[in-house]
């Protein structure tokens, strides 16, 4: 990772010096390896991954997570992640979810 952008937390961006394919695969690996995460749709042509993340004690509350992977104007791989609660809107929880997701992605792509 070379540059975190500023943001409100529920929509944050990272820019990486590694290939689109490596970052794309790391995002999909994260979703597949984490409990309570479910892949909804992945479209590599468009560069969007949609997933849900169950929250709460029984996992009934869900966050819709959108991850956009693209190349920026310098040819670097850019990842923008957003999360939205589907039942009980809690922006602070969505912000923590996105920050944790991106921190995990940072570790995956730097390993």
Coordinates of N, CA and C in Angstrom, one line a residue:
X1 N 0.8 -1.2 0.0 CA 0.0 0.0 0.0 C 0.9 1.2 0.0
X2 N 0.5 2.2 -0.8 CA 1.3 3.4 -0.8 C 0.5 4.7 -0.3
X3 N -0.8 4.6 -0.4 CA -1.5 5.9 -0.1 C -2.9 5.6 0.4
X4 N -3.2 5.9 1.7 CA -4.6 5.8 2.0 C -5.3 7.2 1.7
X5 N -6.5 7.2 1.2 CA -7.1 8.5 1.0 C -7.9 8.8 2.2
X6 N -8.2 10.1 2.3 CA -9.1 10.5 3.4 C -10.5 10.1 3.1
X7 N -11.3 9.9 4.1 CA -12.7 9.6 3.9 C -13.4 9.5 5.2
X8 N -14.7 9.3 5.1 CA -15.6 9.2 6.3 C -15.6 7.9 7.0
X9 N -14.9 6.9 6.4 CA -14.8 5.6 7.0 C -15.6 4.5 6.3
X10 N -16.8 4.9 5.9 CA -17.7 3.9 5.2 C -17.3 3.8 3.7
X11 N -16.5 4.7 3.3 CA -16.0 4.6 1.9 C -14.5 5.1 1.9
X12 N -13.6 4.1 1.9 CA -12.2 4.4 1.9 C -11.5 3.9 0.7
X13 N -10.4 4.5 0.4 CA -9.6 4.0 -0.8 C -8.1 3.7 -0.4
X14 N -7.6 2.7 -1.1 CA -6.2 2.4 -1.0 C -5.6 2.3 -2.4
X15 N -4.3 2.6 -2.5 CA -3.7 2.5 -3.8 C -2.5 1.6 -3.6
X16 N -2.3 0.6 -4.4 CA -1.2 -0.4 -4.3 C -0.3 -0.4 -5.5
X17 N 0.9 -0.7 -5.3 CA 1.9 -0.8 -6.3 C 2.0 -2.2 -7.0
X18 N 1.0 -3.1 -6.7 CA 1.0 -4.4 -7.3 C -0.1 -4.5 -8.3
X19 N -0.1 -5.6 -9.0 CA -1.1 -5.8 -10.1 C -2.5 -5.9 -9.7
X20 N -3.4 -5.5 -10.6 CA -4.8 -5.6 -10.5 C -5.2 -7.0 -10.1
X21 N -4.7 -8.0 -10.8 CA -5.0 -9.4 -10.6 C -4.6 -9.8 -9.2
X22 N -3.5 -9.4 -8.7 CA -3.1 -9.8 -7.3 C -4.0 -9.2 -6.3
X23 N -4.4 -8.0 -6.4 CA -5.3 -7.3 -5.5 C -6.7 -8.0 -5.6
X24 N -7.2 -8.2 -6.8 CA -8.5 -8.8 -7.0 C -8.5 -10.2 -6.3
X25 N -7.5 -11.0 -6.5 CA -7.5 -12.3 -5.8 C -7.4 -12.2 -4.3
X26 N -6.7 -11.2 -3.8 CA -6.6 -11.0 -2.3 C -7.9 -10.6 -1.8
X27 N -8.7 -9.8 -2.5 CA -10.1 -9.4 -2.0 C -10.9 -10.7 -1.9
X28 N -10.9 -11.5 -3.0 CA -11.7 -12.7 -3.0 C -11.3 -13.7 -2.0
X29 N -10.0 -13.8 -1.8 CA -9.5 -14.7 -0.7 C -9.9 -14.3 0.7
X30 N -9.9 -12.9 0.9 CA -10.4 -12.4 2.2 C -11.8 -12.8 2.4
X31 N -12.7 -12.6 1.4 CA -14.1 -12.9 1.6 C -14.3 -14.4 1.8
X32 N -13.6 -15.2 1.1 CA -13.8 -16.7 1.2 C -13.3 -17.2 2.5
X33 N -12.3 -16.6 3.1 CA -11.6 -17.1 4.3 C -12.3 -16.6 5.6
X34 N -13.1 -15.6 5.5 CA -13.7 -15.0 6.8 C -15.1 -15.5 7.1
X35 N -15.2 -15.9 8.3 CA -16.6 -16.3 8.8 C -17.5 -15.1 8.7
X36 N -18.7 -15.4 8.4 CA -19.8 -14.4 8.3 C -19.8 -13.5 7.0
X37 N -18.8 -13.8 6.2 CA -18.7 -13.1 4.9 C -19.3 -14.0 3.8
X38 N -20.0 -13.4 2.8 CA -20.6 -14.2 1.7 C -20.4 -13.4 0.4
X39 N -19.8 -14.0 -0.6 CA -19.7 -13.4 -1.9 C -21.0 -13.4 -2.6
X40 N -21.4 -12.2 -3.0 CA -22.7 -12.1 -3.7 C -22.4 -12.1 -5.2
X41 N -21.5 -11.2 -5.7 CA -21.2 -11.1 -7.1 C -19.8 -10.6 -7.3
X42 N -19.1 -11.1 -8.3 CA -17.8 -10.5 -8.6 C -17.7 -10.4 -10.1
X43 N -17.5 -9.2 -10.6 CA -17.4 -8.9 -12.0 C -16.0 -8.3 -12.3
X44 N -15.1 -9.1 -12.8 CA -13.7 -8.6 -13.0 C -13.7 -7.6 -14.2
X45 N -14.6 -7.7 -15.1 CA -14.6 -6.8 -16.3 C -14.9 -5.4 -15.8
X46 N -15.9 -5.3 -14.9 CA -16.3 -4.0 -14.3 C -15.4 -3.6 -13.1
X47 N -14.8 -4.6 -12.5 CA -13.9 -4.3 -11.3 C -14.7 -4.1 -10.0
X48 N -15.9 -4.8 -9.9 CA -16.7 -4.7 -8.7 C -16.9 -6.0 -8.1
X49 N -16.8 -6.0 -6.7 CA -17.1 -7.2 -5.9 C -18.2 -6.8 -4.9
X50 N -19.2 -7.6 -4.8 CA -20.3 -7.3 -3.9 C -20.3 -8.5 -2.9
X51 N -20.4 -8.2 -1.6 CA -20.4 -9.2 -0.6 C -21.3 -8.8 0.5
X52 N -21.7 -9.7 1.4 CA -22.4 -9.3 2.6 C -21.6 -9.8 3.8
X53 N -21.7 -9.1 4.9 CA -21.1 -9.5 6.1 C -22.1 -9.5 7.2
X54 N -22.4 -10.7 7.8 CA -23.4 -10.8 8.9 C -22.8 -10.2 10.1
X55 N -23.6 -9.5 10.9 CA -23.2 -8.9 12.2 C -24.2 -9.2 13.3
X56 N -23.8 -8.9 14.5 CA -24.7 -9.1 15.6 C -24.5 -10.5 16.2
X57 N -25.1 -10.8 17.3 CA -25.0 -12.0 18.0 C -25.4 -13.2 17.2
X58 N -26.5 -13.1 16.5 CA -27.1 -14.2 15.7 C -26.8 -14.0 14.2
X59 N -26.1 -13.0 13.8 CA -25.8 -12.8 12.4 C -27.0 -12.4 11.6
X60 N -28.0 -11.9 12.2 CA -29.2 -11.5 11.4 C -29.0 -10.1 10.7
X61 N -28.3 -9.2 11.3 CA -28.0 -8.0 10.7 C -26.9 -8.2 9.6
X62 N -27.0 -7.5 8.6 CA -26.1 -7.6 7.5 C -25.6 -6.3 7.0
X63 N -24.4 -6.3 6.5 CA -23.8 -5.1 5.8 C -23.6 -5.5 4.4
X64 N -24.0 -4.7 3.5 CA -23.7 -4.9 2.1 C -22.3 -4.2 1.9
X65 N -21.4 -4.9 1.3 CA -20.0 -4.4 1.1 C -19.8 -4.4 -0.4
X66 N -19.3 -3.2 -0.9 CA -19.0 -3.1 -2.3 C -17.5 -2.7 -2.3
X67 N -16.7 -3.5 -3.1 CA -15.3 -3.3 -3.3 C -15.1 -3.0 -4.8
X68 N -14.5 -1.8 -5.1 CA -14.2 -1.5 -6.5 C -12.7 -1.5 -6.6
X69 N -12.3 -2.3 -7.6 CA -10.8 -2.4 -7.9 C -10.6 -1.9 -9.3
X70 N -9.7 -0.9 -9.4 CA -9.5 -0.3 -10.7 C -8.1 0.2 -10.8
X71 N -7.7 0.7 -12.0 CA -6.4 1.3 -12.2 C -6.6 2.8 -12.1
X72 N -5.7 3.5 -11.4 CA -5.9 5.0 -11.4 C -5.1 5.6 -12.6
X73 N -5.1 6.9 -12.7 CA -4.5 7.6 -13.8 C -3.0 7.3 -14.0
X74 N -2.4 6.8 -12.9 CA -0.9 6.4 -13.0 C -0.7 5.0 -13.3
X75 N -1.8 4.2 -13.4 CA -1.7 2.8 -13.7 C -1.5 2.0 -12.4
X76 N -1.7 2.6 -11.2 CA -1.6 1.9 -10.0 C -3.0 1.3 -9.6
X77 N -3.0 0.2 -8.9 CA -4.2 -0.5 -8.5 C -4.9 0.2 -7.3
X78 N -6.1 0.7 -7.6 CA -6.9 1.4 -6.6 C -8.0 0.5 -6.1
X79 N -8.2 0.5 -4.8 CA -9.3 -0.2 -4.2 C -10.2 0.8 -3.3
X80 N -11.5 0.8 -3.6 CA -12.4 1.6 -2.8 C -13.4 0.7 -2.3
X81 N -13.6 0.7 -0.9 CA -14.5 -0.1 -0.3 C -15.6 0.7 0.5
X82 N -16.8 0.3 0.4 CA -17.9 0.9 1.1 C -18.8 -0.2 1.8
X83 N -19.4 0.1 2.8 CA -20.3 -0.8 3.5 C -21.6 0.0 4.0
X84 N -22.7 -0.7 3.8 CA -24.0 -0.1 4.2 C -24.8 -1.2 5.0
X85 N -25.2 -0.8 6.2 CA -26.1 -1.7 7.0 C -27.4 -1.8 6.3
X86 N -27.9 -3.1 6.3 CA -29.2 -3.3 5.6 C -30.4 -3.2 6.5
X87 N -30.2 -3.4 7.8 CA -31.4 -3.4 8.7 C -31.3 -2.2 9.7
X88 N -30.2 -2.1 10.4 CA -30.1 -1.0 11.4 C -28.9 -0.2 11.0
X89 N -29.2 1.0 10.3 CA -28.1 1.8 9.9 C -27.3 2.3 11.0
X90 N -26.0 1.9 11.0 CA -25.1 2.3 12.1 C -23.8 2.7 11.4
X91 N -23.6 4.0 10.9 CA -22.5 4.4 10.2 C -21.1 4.1 10.8
X92 N -21.1 4.1 12.2 CA -19.8 3.9 12.9 C -19.4 2.4 12.7
X93 N -20.4 1.5 12.7 CA -20.1 0.1 12.5 C -19.6 -0.2 11.1
X94 N -20.3 0.4 10.1 CA -19.9 0.3 8.7 C -18.5 0.8 8.5
X95 N -18.1 1.9 9.1 CA -16.8 2.5 9.0 C -15.8 1.6 9.6
X96 N -16.0 1.0 10.8 CA -15.1 0.0 11.4 C -14.9 -1.2 10.5
X97 N -16.0 -1.7 9.9 CA -15.9 -2.8 9.0 C -15.0 -2.6 7.8
X98 N -15.2 -1.4 7.2 CA -14.4 -1.0 6.0 C -12.9 -0.9 6.4
X99 N -12.7 -0.2 7.5 CA -11.3 -0.1 8.0 C -10.6 -1.4 8.3
X100 N -11.3 -2.3 8.9 CA -10.8 -3.6 9.2 C -10.6 -4.4 7.9
X101 N -11.5 -4.3 7.0 CA -11.3 -5.0 5.7 C -10.1 -4.5 5.0
X102 N -9.9 -3.2 4.9 CA -8.7 -2.7 4.2 C -7.4 -3.0 5.0
X103 N -7.4 -3.0 6.3 CA -6.2 -3.4 7.0 C -5.9 -4.8 6.7
X104 N -6.9 -5.7 6.7 CA -6.6 -7.1 6.3 C -6.1 -7.2 4.9
X105 N -6.6 -6.4 4.0 CA -6.2 -6.4 2.6 C -4.7 -5.9 2.5
X106 N -4.4 -4.9 3.3 CA -3.0 -4.4 3.3 C -2.1 -5.5 3.7
X107 N -2.4 -6.3 4.7 CA -1.6 -7.4 5.2 C -1.4 -8.5 4.1
X108 N -2.5 -8.8 3.4 CA -2.5 -9.8 2.4 C -1.7 -9.5 1.2
X109 N -1.8 -8.2 0.8 CA -1.0 -7.9 -0.4 C 0.4 -7.5 -0.2
X110 N 0.8 -7.3 1.1 CA 2.2 -7.0 1.4 C 3.0 -8.2 1.8
X111 N 2.3 -9.3 2.0 CA 3.0 -10.6 2.4 C 3.7 -11.2 1.3

